[in-house]
Structures are given as structure tokens and as C-alpha cells.
XYZ file of C-alpha atoms in Angstrom:
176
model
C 98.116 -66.229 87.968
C 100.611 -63.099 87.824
C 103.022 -63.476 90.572
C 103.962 -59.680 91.814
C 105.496 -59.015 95.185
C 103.508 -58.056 97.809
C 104.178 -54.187 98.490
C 105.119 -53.364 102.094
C 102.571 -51.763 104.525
C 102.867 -48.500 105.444
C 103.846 -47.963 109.436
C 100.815 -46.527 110.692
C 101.009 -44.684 113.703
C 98.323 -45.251 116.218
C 95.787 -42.098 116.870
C 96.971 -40.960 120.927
C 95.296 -41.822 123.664
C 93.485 -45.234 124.798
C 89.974 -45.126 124.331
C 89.296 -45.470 120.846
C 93.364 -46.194 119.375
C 92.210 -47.477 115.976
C 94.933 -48.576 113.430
C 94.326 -47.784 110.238
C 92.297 -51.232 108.320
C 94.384 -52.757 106.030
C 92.546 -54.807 103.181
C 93.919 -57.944 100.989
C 92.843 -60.314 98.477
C 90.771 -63.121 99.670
C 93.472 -65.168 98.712
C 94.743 -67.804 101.428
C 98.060 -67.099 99.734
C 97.495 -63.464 101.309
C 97.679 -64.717 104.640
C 101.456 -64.658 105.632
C 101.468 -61.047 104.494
C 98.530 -60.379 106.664
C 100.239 -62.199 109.824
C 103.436 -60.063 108.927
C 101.366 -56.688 108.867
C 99.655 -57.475 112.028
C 103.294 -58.205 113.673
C 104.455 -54.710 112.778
C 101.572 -53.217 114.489
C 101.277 -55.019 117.595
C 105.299 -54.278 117.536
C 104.378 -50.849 118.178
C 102.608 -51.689 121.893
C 105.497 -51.613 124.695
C 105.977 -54.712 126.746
C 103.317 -56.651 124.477
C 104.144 -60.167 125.672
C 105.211 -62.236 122.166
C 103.723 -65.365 123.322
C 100.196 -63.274 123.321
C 101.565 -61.145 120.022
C 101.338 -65.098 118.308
C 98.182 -66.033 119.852
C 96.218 -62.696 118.710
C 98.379 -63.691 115.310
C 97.548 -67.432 115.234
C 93.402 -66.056 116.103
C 93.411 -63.672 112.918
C 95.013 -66.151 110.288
C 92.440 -68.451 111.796
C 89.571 -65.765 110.640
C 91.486 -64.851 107.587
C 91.294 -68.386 106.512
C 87.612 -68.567 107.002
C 86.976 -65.996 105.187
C 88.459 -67.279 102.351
C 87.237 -70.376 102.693
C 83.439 -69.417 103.083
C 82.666 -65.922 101.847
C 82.868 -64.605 98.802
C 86.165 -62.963 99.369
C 87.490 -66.675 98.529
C 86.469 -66.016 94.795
C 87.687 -63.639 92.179
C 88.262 -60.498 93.007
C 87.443 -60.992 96.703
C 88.688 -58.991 99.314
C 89.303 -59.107 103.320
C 89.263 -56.622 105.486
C 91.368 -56.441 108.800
C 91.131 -53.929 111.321
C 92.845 -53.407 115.135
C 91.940 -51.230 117.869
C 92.076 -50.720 121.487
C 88.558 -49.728 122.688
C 90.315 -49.706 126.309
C 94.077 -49.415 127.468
C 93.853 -53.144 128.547
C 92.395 -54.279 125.178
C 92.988 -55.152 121.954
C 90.135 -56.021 119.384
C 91.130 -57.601 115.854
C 88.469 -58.159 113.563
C 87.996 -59.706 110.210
C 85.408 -58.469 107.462
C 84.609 -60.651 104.655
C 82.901 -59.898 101.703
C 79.850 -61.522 101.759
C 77.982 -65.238 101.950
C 79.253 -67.502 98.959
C 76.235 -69.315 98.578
C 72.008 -68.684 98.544
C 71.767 -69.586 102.153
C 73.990 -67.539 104.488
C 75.735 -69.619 107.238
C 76.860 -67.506 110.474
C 80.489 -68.411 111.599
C 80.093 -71.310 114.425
C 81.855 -74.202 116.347
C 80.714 -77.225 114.827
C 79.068 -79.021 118.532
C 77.516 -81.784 116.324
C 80.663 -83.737 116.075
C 81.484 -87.081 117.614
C 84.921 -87.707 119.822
C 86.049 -89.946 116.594
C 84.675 -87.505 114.460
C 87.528 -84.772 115.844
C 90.241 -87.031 115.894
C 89.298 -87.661 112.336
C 88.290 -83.739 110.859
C 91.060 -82.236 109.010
C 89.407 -78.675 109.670
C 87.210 -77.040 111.164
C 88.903 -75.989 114.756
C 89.996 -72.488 113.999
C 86.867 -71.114 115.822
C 88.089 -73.661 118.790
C 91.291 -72.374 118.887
C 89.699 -68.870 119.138
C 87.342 -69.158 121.505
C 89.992 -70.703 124.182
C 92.667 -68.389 122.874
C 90.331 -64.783 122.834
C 89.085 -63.087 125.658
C 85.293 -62.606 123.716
C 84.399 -63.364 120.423
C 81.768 -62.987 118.085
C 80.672 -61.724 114.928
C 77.758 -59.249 113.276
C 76.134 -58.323 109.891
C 78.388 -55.656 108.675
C 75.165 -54.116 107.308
C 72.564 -54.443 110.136
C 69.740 -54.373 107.664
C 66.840 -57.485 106.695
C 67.294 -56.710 103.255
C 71.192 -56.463 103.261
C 71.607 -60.291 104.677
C 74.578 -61.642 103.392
C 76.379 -58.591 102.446
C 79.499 -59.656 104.401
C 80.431 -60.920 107.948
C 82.886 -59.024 110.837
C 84.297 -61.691 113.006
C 85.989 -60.202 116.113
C 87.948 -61.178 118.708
C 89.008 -59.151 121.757
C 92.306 -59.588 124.141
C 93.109 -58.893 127.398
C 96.709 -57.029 127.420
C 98.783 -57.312 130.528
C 99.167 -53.623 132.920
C 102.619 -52.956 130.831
C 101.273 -53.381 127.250
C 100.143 -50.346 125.747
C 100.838 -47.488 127.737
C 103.885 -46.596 125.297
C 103.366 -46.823 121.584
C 106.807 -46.677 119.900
């Protein structure tokens, strides 16, 4: 593997006005390498909401790596050549929605992103992985996720996983 430095993101400028402020998507490898430029991307644009609390900047940061990470684990943008998609709006002045697009199910039988419920108490205390979805569902406001392609016959063509925050009165009426 070629090691190249990462080339800086562009500064995008949100579009004005609430309803509908979409960020432009910014797409990496599916490379869990990948994610500590993703987590610094994501801090430059919530840097642009005024009076965005950092304590909730690093939670809606901890949430994405946490999707990033799936991704890469369970789609096919782990492989070669796999890619991740990561986009950021506000559908509403009070809200902020990140989402995660993968590129598609890894194996025959397409699994939906869930929290495993079949687990024993020792079997937590024991698991090495599997509480990023945890962590976003008592972090998040809502989450979920969808077929990107909402077609029978497209199944498995890739996965959005969203998650939506609740911004305090003072975030987001300014964007620097």
C-alpha cells in the first residue's frame, strides 16, 4: 500500500437559510484508516455553526466514526476500491442530520444495520464490538437507515445510515 497524504478538504460554505442547509458530501475510501480524516472534515464543518456546543460537536463526531466504521467493516466499501459517502445537513434550524452511505452488502445475504438484542449480560461484558449502534442510539436524537436505491431488484446496492441532532436555540443561526 502507497502511503500519500491525505489532501485537505475544501471549506465549503453552507447554502443560506435553514430549511434545507446541505453541505456539500464529501466521499473517502472505505478504508478504516480514512476515518481520522473523516472526523477532521466533519470538525471543520460543524466549526462553521455559531455557539455549537463542543461536547455535542464530539458526540455527532464520535456517532459518524461509529457509522464510518461499520461501513467498512460490513459493506463492500471495506474492500478494494470501496468508497463511503458522508453527507450533513440541517433539514431545520434546530437540526443537524449526518448520514453515512456505504457501498453496498459484502456478502449474498444483505444484513440491515441493527443492535445486536440477542446478547447475554456476560456476553457484553465479554464482546469486543459491536456497540457503535448503542452508542448511537443513546447519543442521536433519531436514527435509522434506508436502501439508497428504494427498488426490489436493487437490494443490496448500498445502505444510508442517518442520525439526526437536536442543536441548542444558539447553534446555527450564524454560519461563520
Amino acid at each position: 500500500m502507497t502511503i500519500v497524504p491525505r489532501p485537505s478538504a475544501p471549506f465549503h460554505t453552507p447554502t443560506p437559510g435553514f430549511a434545507g442547509r446541505r453541505w456539500a458530501s464529501r466521499i473517502y475510501p472505505g478504508d478504516l484508516a480514512e476515518i481520522s480524516g473523516a472526523r477532521q472534515d466533519l470538525r471543520a464543518d460543524l466549526y462553521r455553526l455559531e455557539g455549537l456546543c463542543p461536547d455535542l460537536a464530539d458526540t455527532i463526531t464520535l456517532c459518524t466514526s461509529e457509522m464510518f466504521a461499520n461501513a467498512c467493516d460490513y459493506s463492500r466499501s471495506g474492500q478494494r476500491g470501496g468508497r463511503i459517502i458522508r453527507t450533513l445537513s440541517m433539514p431545520t434550524a434546530r437540526s443537524l442530520h449526518v448520514m453515512i452511505v456505504d457501498d453496498g452488502v459484502r456478502d449474498a445475504a444483505p444484513t440491515h444495520p441493527a443492535i445486536p438484542h440477542q446478547r447475554t449480560v456476560e456476553e457484553w461484558e465479554e464482546a469486543e464490538r459491536g456497540r457503535g449502534l448503542l452508542l448511537i442510539e443513546a447519543l442521536a436524537t433519531c436514527w435509522g437507515t434506508r436502501a439508497v436505491v428504494d427498488f426490489p431488484f436493487c437490494a443490496g446496492l448500498g445502505t444510508a445510515v442517518w442520525a439526526e441532532f437536536t442543536l441548542p436555540a444558539s447553534a446555527g443561526d450564524v454560519a461563520r
